[in-house]
CSV table of C-alpha atoms and ligand atoms in Angstrom, one decimal:
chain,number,residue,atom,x,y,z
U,1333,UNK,CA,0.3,-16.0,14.7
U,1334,UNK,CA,-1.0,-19.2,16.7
U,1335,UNK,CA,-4.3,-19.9,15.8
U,1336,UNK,CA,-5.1,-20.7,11.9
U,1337,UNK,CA,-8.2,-18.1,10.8
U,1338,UNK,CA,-12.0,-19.3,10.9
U,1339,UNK,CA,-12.8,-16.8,8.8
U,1340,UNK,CA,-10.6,-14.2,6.1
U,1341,UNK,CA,-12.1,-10.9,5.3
U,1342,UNK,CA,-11.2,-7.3,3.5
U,1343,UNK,CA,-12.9,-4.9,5.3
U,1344,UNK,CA,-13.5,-1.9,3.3
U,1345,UNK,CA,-16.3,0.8,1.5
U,1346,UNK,CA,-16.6,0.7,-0.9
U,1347,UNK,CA,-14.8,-3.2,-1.6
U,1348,UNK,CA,-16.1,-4.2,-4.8
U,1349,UNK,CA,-13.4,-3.6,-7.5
U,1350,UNK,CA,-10.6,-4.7,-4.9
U,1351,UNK,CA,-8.3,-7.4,-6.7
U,1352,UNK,CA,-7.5,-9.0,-3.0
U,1353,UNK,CA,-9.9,-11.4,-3.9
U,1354,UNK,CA,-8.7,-12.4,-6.7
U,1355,UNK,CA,-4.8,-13.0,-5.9
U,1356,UNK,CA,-5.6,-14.6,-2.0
U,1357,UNK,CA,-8.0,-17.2,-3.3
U,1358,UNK,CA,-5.3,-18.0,-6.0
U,1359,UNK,CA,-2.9,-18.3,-3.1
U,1360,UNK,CA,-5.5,-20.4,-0.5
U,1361,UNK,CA,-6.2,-23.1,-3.3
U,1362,UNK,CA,-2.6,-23.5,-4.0
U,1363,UNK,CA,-1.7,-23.5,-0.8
U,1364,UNK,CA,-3.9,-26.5,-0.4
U,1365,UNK,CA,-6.2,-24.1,2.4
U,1366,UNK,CA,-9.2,-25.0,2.9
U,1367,UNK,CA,-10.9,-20.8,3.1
U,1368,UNK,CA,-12.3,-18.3,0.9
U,1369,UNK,CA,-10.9,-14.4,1.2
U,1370,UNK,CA,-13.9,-12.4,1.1
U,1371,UNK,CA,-14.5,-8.8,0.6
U,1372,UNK,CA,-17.2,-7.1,3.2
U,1373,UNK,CA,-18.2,-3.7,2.4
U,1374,UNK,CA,-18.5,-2.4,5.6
U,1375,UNK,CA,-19.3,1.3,6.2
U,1376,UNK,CA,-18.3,3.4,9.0
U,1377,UNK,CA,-21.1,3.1,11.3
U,1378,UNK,CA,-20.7,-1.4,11.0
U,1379,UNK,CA,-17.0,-1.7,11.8
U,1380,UNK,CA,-18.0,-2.6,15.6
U,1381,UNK,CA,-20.3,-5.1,14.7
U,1382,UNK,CA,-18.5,-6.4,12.1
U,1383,UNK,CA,-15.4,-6.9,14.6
U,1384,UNK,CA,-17.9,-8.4,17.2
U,1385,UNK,CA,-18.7,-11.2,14.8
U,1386,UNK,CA,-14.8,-11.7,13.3
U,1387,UNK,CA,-13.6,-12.3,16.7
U,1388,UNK,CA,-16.3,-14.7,17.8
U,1389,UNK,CA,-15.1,-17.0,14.1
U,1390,UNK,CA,-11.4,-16.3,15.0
U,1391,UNK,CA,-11.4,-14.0,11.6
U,1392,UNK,CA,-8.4,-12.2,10.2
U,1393,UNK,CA,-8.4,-10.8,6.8
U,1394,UNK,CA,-7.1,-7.0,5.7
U,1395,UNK,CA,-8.5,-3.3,6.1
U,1396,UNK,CA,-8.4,-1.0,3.6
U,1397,UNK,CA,-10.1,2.5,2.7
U,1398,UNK,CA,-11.4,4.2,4.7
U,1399,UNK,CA,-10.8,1.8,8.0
U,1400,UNK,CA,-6.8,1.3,8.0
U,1401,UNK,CA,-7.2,3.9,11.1
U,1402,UNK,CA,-10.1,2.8,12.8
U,1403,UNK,CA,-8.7,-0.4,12.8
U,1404,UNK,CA,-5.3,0.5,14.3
U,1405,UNK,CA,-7.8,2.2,17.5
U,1406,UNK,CA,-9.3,-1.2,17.7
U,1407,UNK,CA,-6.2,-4.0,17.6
U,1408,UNK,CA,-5.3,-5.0,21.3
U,1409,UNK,CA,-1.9,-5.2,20.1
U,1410,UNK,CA,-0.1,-4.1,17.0
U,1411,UNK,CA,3.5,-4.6,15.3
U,1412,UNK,CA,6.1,-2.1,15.7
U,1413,UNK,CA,5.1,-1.3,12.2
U,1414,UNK,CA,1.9,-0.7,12.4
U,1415,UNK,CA,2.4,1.8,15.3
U,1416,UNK,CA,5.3,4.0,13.2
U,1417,UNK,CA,2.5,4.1,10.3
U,1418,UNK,CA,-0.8,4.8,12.7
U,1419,UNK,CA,-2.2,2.2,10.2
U,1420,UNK,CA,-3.5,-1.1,10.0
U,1421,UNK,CA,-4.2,-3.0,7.1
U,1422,UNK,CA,-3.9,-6.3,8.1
U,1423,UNK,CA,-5.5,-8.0,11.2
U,1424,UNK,CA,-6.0,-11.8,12.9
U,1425,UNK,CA,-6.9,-12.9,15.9
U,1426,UNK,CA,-4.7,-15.2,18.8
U,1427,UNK,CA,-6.2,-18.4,20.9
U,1428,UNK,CA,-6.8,-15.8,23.6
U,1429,UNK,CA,-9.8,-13.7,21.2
U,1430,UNK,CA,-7.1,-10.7,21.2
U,1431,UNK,CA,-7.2,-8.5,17.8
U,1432,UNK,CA,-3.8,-8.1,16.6
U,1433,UNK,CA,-3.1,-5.5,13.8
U,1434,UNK,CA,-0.1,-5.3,11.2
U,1435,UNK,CA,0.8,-2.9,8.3
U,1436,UNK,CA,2.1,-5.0,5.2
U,1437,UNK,CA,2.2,-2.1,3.1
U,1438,UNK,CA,5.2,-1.2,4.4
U,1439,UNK,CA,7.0,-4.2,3.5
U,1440,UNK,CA,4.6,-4.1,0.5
U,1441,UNK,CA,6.6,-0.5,-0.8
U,1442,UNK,CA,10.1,-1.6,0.2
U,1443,UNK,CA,10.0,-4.4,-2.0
U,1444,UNK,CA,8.4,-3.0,-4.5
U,1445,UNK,CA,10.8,0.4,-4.3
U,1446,UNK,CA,14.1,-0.9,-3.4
U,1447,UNK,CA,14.7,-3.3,-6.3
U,1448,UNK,CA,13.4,-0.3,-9.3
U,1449,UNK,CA,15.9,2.2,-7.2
U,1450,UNK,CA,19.0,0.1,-7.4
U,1451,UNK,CA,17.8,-0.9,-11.2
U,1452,UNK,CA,17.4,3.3,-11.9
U,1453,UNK,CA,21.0,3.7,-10.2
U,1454,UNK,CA,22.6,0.9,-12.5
U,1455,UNK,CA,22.5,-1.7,-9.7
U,1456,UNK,CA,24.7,1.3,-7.2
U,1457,UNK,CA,23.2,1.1,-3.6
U,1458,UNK,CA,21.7,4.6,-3.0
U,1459,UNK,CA,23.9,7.4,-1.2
U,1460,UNK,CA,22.9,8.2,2.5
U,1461,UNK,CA,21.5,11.1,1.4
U,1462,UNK,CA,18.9,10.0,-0.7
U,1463,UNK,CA,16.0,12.2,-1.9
U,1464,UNK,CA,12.6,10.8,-1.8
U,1465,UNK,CA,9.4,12.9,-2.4
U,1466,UNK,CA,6.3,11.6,-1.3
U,1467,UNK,CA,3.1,12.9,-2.8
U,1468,UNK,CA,-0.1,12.8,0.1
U,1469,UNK,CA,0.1,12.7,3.5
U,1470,UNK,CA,-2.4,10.3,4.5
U,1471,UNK,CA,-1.9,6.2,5.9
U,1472,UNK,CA,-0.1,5.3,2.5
U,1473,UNK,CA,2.4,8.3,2.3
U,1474,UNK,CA,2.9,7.0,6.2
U,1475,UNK,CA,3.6,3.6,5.3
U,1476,UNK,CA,5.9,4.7,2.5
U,1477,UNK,CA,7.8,7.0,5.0
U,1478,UNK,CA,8.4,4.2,7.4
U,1479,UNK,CA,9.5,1.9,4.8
U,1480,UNK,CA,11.6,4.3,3.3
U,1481,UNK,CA,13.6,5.7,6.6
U,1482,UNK,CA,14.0,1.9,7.6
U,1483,UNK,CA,15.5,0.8,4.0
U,1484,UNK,CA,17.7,3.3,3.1
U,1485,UNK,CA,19.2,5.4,6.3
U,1486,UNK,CA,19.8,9.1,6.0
U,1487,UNK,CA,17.7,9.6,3.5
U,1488,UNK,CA,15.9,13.0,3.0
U,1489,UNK,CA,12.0,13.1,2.7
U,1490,UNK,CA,9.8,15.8,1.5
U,1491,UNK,CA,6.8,15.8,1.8
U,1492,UNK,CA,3.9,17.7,-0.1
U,1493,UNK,CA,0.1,17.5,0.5
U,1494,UNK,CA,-2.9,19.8,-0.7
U,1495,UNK,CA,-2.8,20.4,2.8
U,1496,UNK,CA,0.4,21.8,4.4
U,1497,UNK,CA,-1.1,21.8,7.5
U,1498,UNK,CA,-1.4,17.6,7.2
U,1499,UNK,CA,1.9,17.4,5.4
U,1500,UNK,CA,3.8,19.0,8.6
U,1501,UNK,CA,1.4,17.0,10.6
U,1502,UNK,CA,2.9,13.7,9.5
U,1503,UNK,CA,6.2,15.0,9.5
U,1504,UNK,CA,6.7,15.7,12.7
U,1505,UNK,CA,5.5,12.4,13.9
U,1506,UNK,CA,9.1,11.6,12.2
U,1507,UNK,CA,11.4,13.9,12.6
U,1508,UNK,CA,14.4,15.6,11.2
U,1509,UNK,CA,14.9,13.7,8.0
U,1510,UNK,CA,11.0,13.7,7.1
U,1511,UNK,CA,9.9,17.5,5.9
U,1512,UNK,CA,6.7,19.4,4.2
U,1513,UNK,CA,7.0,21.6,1.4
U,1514,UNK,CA,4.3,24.0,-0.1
U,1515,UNK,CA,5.0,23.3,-3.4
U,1516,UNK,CA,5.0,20.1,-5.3
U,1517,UNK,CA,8.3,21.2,-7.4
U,1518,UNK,CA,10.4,21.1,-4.3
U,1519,UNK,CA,9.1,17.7,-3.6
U,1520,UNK,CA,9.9,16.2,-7.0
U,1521,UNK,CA,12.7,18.2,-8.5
U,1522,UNK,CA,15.2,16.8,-6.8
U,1523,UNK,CA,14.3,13.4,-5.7
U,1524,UNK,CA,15.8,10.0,-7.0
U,1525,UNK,CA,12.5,8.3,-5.9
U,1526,UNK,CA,9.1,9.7,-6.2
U,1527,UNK,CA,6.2,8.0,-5.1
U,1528,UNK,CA,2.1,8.9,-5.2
U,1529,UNK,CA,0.7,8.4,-2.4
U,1530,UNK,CA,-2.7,10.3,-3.1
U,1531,UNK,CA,-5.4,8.9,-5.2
U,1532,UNK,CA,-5.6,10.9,-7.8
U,1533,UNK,CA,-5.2,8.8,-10.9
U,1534,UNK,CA,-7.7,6.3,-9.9
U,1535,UNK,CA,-10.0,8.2,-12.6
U,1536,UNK,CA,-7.6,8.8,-15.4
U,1537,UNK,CA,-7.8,12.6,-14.7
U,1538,UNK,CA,-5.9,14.8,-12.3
U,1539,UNK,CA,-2.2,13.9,-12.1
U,1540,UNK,CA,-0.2,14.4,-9.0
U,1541,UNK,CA,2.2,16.6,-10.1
U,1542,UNK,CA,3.6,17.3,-13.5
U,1543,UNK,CA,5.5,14.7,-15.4
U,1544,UNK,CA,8.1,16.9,-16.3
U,1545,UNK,CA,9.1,17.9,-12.7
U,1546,UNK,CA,10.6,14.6,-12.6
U,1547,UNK,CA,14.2,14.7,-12.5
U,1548,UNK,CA,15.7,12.4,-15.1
U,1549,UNK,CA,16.1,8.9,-14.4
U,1550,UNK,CA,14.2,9.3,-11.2
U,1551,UNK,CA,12.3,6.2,-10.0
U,1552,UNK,CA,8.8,6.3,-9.8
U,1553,UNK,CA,6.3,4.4,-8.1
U,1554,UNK,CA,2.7,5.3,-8.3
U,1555,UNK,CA,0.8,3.8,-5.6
U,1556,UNK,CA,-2.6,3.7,-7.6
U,1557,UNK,CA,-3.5,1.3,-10.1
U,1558,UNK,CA,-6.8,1.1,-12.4
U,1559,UNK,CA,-8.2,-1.7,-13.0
U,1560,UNK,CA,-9.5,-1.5,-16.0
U,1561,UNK,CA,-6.2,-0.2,-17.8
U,1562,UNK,CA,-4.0,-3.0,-16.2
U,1563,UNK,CA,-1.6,-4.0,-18.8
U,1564,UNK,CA,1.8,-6.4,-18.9
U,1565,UNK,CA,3.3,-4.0,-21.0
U,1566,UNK,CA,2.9,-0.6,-19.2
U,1567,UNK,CA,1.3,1.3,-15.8
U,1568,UNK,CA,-2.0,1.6,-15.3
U,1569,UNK,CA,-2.2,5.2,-14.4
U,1570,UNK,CA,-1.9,8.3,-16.8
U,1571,UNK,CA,0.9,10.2,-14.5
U,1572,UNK,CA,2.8,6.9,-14.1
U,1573,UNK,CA,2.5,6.3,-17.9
U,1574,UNK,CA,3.2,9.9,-18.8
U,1575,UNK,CA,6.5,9.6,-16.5
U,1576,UNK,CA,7.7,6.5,-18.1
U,1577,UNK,CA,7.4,8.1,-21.6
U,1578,UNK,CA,9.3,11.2,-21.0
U,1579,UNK,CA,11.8,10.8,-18.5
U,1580,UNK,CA,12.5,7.5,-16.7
U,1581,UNK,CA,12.1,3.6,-17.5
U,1582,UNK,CA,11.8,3.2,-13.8
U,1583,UNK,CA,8.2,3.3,-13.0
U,1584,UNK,CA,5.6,1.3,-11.1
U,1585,UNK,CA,1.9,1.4,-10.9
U,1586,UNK,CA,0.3,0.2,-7.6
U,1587,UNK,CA,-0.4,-3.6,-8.7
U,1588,UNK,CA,3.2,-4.7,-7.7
U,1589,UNK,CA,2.7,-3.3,-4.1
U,1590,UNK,CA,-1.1,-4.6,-3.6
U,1591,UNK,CA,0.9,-8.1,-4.9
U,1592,UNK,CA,3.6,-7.8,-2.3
U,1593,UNK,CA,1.8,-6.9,0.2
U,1594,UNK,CA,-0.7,-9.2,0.1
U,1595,UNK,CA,2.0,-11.3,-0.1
U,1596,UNK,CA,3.0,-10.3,3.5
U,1597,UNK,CA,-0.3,-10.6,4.6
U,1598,UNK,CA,-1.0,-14.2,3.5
U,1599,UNK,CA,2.4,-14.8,5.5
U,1600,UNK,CA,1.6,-13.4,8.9
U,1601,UNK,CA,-2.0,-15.1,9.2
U,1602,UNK,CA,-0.5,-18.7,7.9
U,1603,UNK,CA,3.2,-18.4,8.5
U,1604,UNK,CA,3.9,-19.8,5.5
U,1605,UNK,CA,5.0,-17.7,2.0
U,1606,UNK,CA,2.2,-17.4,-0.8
U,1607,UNK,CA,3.6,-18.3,-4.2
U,1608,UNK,CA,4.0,-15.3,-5.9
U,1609,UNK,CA,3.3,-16.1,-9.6
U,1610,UNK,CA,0.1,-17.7,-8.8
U,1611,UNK,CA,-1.2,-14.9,-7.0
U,1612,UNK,CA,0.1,-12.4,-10.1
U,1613,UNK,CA,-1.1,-14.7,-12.6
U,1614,UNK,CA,-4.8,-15.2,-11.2
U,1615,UNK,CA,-5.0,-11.1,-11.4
U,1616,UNK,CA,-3.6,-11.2,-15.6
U,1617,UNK,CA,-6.4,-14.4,-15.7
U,1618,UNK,CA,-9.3,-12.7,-14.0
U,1619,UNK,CA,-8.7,-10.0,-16.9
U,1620,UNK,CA,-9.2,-12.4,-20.1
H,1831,LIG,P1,-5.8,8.7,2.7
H,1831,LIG,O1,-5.4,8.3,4.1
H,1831,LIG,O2,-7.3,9.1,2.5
H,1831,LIG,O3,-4.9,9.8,2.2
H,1831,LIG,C1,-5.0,10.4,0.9
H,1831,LIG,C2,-4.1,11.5,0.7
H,1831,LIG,O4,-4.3,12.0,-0.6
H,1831,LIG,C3,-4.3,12.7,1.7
H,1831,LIG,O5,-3.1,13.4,1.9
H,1831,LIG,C4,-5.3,13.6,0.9
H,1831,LIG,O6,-5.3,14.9,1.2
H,1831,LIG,C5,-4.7,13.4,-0.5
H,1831,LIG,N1,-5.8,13.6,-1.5
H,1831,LIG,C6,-7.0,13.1,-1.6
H,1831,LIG,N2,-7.7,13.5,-2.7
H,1831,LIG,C7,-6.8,14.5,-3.2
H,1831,LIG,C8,-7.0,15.3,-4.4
H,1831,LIG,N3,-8.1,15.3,-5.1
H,1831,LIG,N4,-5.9,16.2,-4.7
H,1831,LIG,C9,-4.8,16.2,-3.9
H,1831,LIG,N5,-4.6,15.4,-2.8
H,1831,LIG,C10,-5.6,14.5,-2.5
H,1831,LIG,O7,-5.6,7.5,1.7
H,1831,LIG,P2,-4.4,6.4,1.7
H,1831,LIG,O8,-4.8,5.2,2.5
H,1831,LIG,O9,-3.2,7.1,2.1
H,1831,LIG,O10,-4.4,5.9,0.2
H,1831,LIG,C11,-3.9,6.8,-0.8
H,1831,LIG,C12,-3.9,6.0,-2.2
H,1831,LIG,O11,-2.9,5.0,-2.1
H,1831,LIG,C13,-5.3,5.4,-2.5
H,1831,LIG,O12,-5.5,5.6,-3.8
H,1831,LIG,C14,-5.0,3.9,-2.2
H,1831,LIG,O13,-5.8,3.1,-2.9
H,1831,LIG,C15,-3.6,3.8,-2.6
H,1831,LIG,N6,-2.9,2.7,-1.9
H,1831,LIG,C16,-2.4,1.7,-2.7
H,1831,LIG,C17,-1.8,0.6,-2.1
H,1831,LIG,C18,-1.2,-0.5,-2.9
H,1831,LIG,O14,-0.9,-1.6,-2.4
H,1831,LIG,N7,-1.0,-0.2,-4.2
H,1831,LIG,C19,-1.7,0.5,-0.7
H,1831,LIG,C20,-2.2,1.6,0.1
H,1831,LIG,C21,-2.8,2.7,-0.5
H,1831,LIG,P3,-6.3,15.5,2.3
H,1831,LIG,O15,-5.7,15.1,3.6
H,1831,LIG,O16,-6.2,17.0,2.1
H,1831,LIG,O17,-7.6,14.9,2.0
């Protein structure tokens, strides 16, 4: 990027239990920068407006639910990355007033994923043909698909949805190697890395699939977090918990990815790397 923000935003609805906040102003006051990260709940019908005014303060910031899409319409120009995932979630604008869109959660799940699959393998790079289910089939399951056919090549993908219809829908936009199932246990049963990608969890009630479907010293990463449940100790999430207890050590809730990939963010609109331990440790502080 070329110009330094005026402004930095998370666009979003509804934005007020986000941690982004949190962890970015950690990261701008060590970083000696003289903003504040803000989080705009901006509904549907106020995106437009809402980009009118971030381009006239040379804003940037990141999108989240439900805008990742509309935003990727809206960005003059976008990363490679952000056009394989059909989502953007992070944004800035250039000296020339142009919008340009990124997607950091796909960085965001590699490093989360790729460290916890070598750890579940005993430190062995994964085989070429690699199993990964992915639970959902909207912008995150996208991201995770991009991440994962970049990091680990020939590696298989199912993916399972509510809707088969949307599952084969975002296969195809990928190929061979990317394919829908009907039911979750052909997903999961299988795979050496199985990742949620839907938000059930964020409530503490439905699970995504069952626990048990998960094959043995799988790795898990569970892209939802709650808030309230956030722990040091262990996942946030009742599935990722549940998985954890009975069949794997290798799980993850989402904190670690909304870390790392506001991690990349920070990078991309001040070309400079946050330091990650203040940004974790401001979300464990903002919890005492
Ligand atoms: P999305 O585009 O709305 O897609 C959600 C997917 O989950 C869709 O496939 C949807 O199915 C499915 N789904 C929704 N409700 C469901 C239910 N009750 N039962 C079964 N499936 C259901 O959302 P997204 O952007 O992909 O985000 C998904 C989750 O990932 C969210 O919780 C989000 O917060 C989380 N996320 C976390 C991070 C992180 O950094 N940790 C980053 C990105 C996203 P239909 O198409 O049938 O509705």
């Amino acid at each position: 990027m070329t110009t330094v923000p005026g402004r930095l935003v998370l666009l979003g609805h509804p934005v007020e239990q986000s941690l982004s906040p949190t962890f970015q102003n950690a990261a701008l006051r060590h970083a000696g920068l003289p903003l504040r990260y803000q989080a705009l709940d901006v509904p549907a019908d106020r995106v437009d407006e809402t980009l009118r005014g971030l381009r006239a303060t040379r804003g940037a910031g990141n999108v989240t639910i439900p805008h990742k899409r509309v935003m990727f319409e809206r960005c003059d120009r976008r990363t490679d990355v952000a056009e394989r995932a059909g989502a953007v979630n992070t944004f800035w604008h250039d000296d020339e007033g142009r919008l340009h869109g990124d997607n950091t959660d796909v960085p965001g799940f590699a490093d989360v994923a790729a460290p916890l699959l070598l750890a579940s393998r005993g430190g062995v790079t994964p085989p070429t043909a690699l199993r990964v289910a992915v639970l959902g089939a909207g912008g995150a399951a996208a991201a995770t698909v991009v991440a994962a056919l970049d990091r680990w090549e020939g590696c298989e993908i199912r993916l399972w949805s509510r809707s088969l219809e949307r599952a084969r829908a975002l296969a195809a936009r990928f190929g061979g190697a990317v394919g829908a199932v009907l039911r979750v246990e052909d997903a999961v049963g299988d795979a050496a890395l199985v990742v949620n990608a839907t938000p059930l969890g964020m409530l503490d009630d439905e699970m995504p699939c069952d626990p048990l479907l998960i094959r043995d010293g799988a790795a898990v990463v569970d892209l939802v977090y709650r808030r309230e449940a956030l722990s040091r100790r262990r996942p946030s999430t009742a599935w990722s918990r549940a998985a954890r207890e009975r069949r794997t050590a290798w799980v993850v809730d989402g904190l670690p990815m909304l870390l790392a990939q506001g991690a990349h963010a920070f990078q991309r609109w001040f070309g400079v790397t946050p330091d990650a331990t203040v940004m974790r440790e401001a979300v464990w502080g903002s919890r005492r």
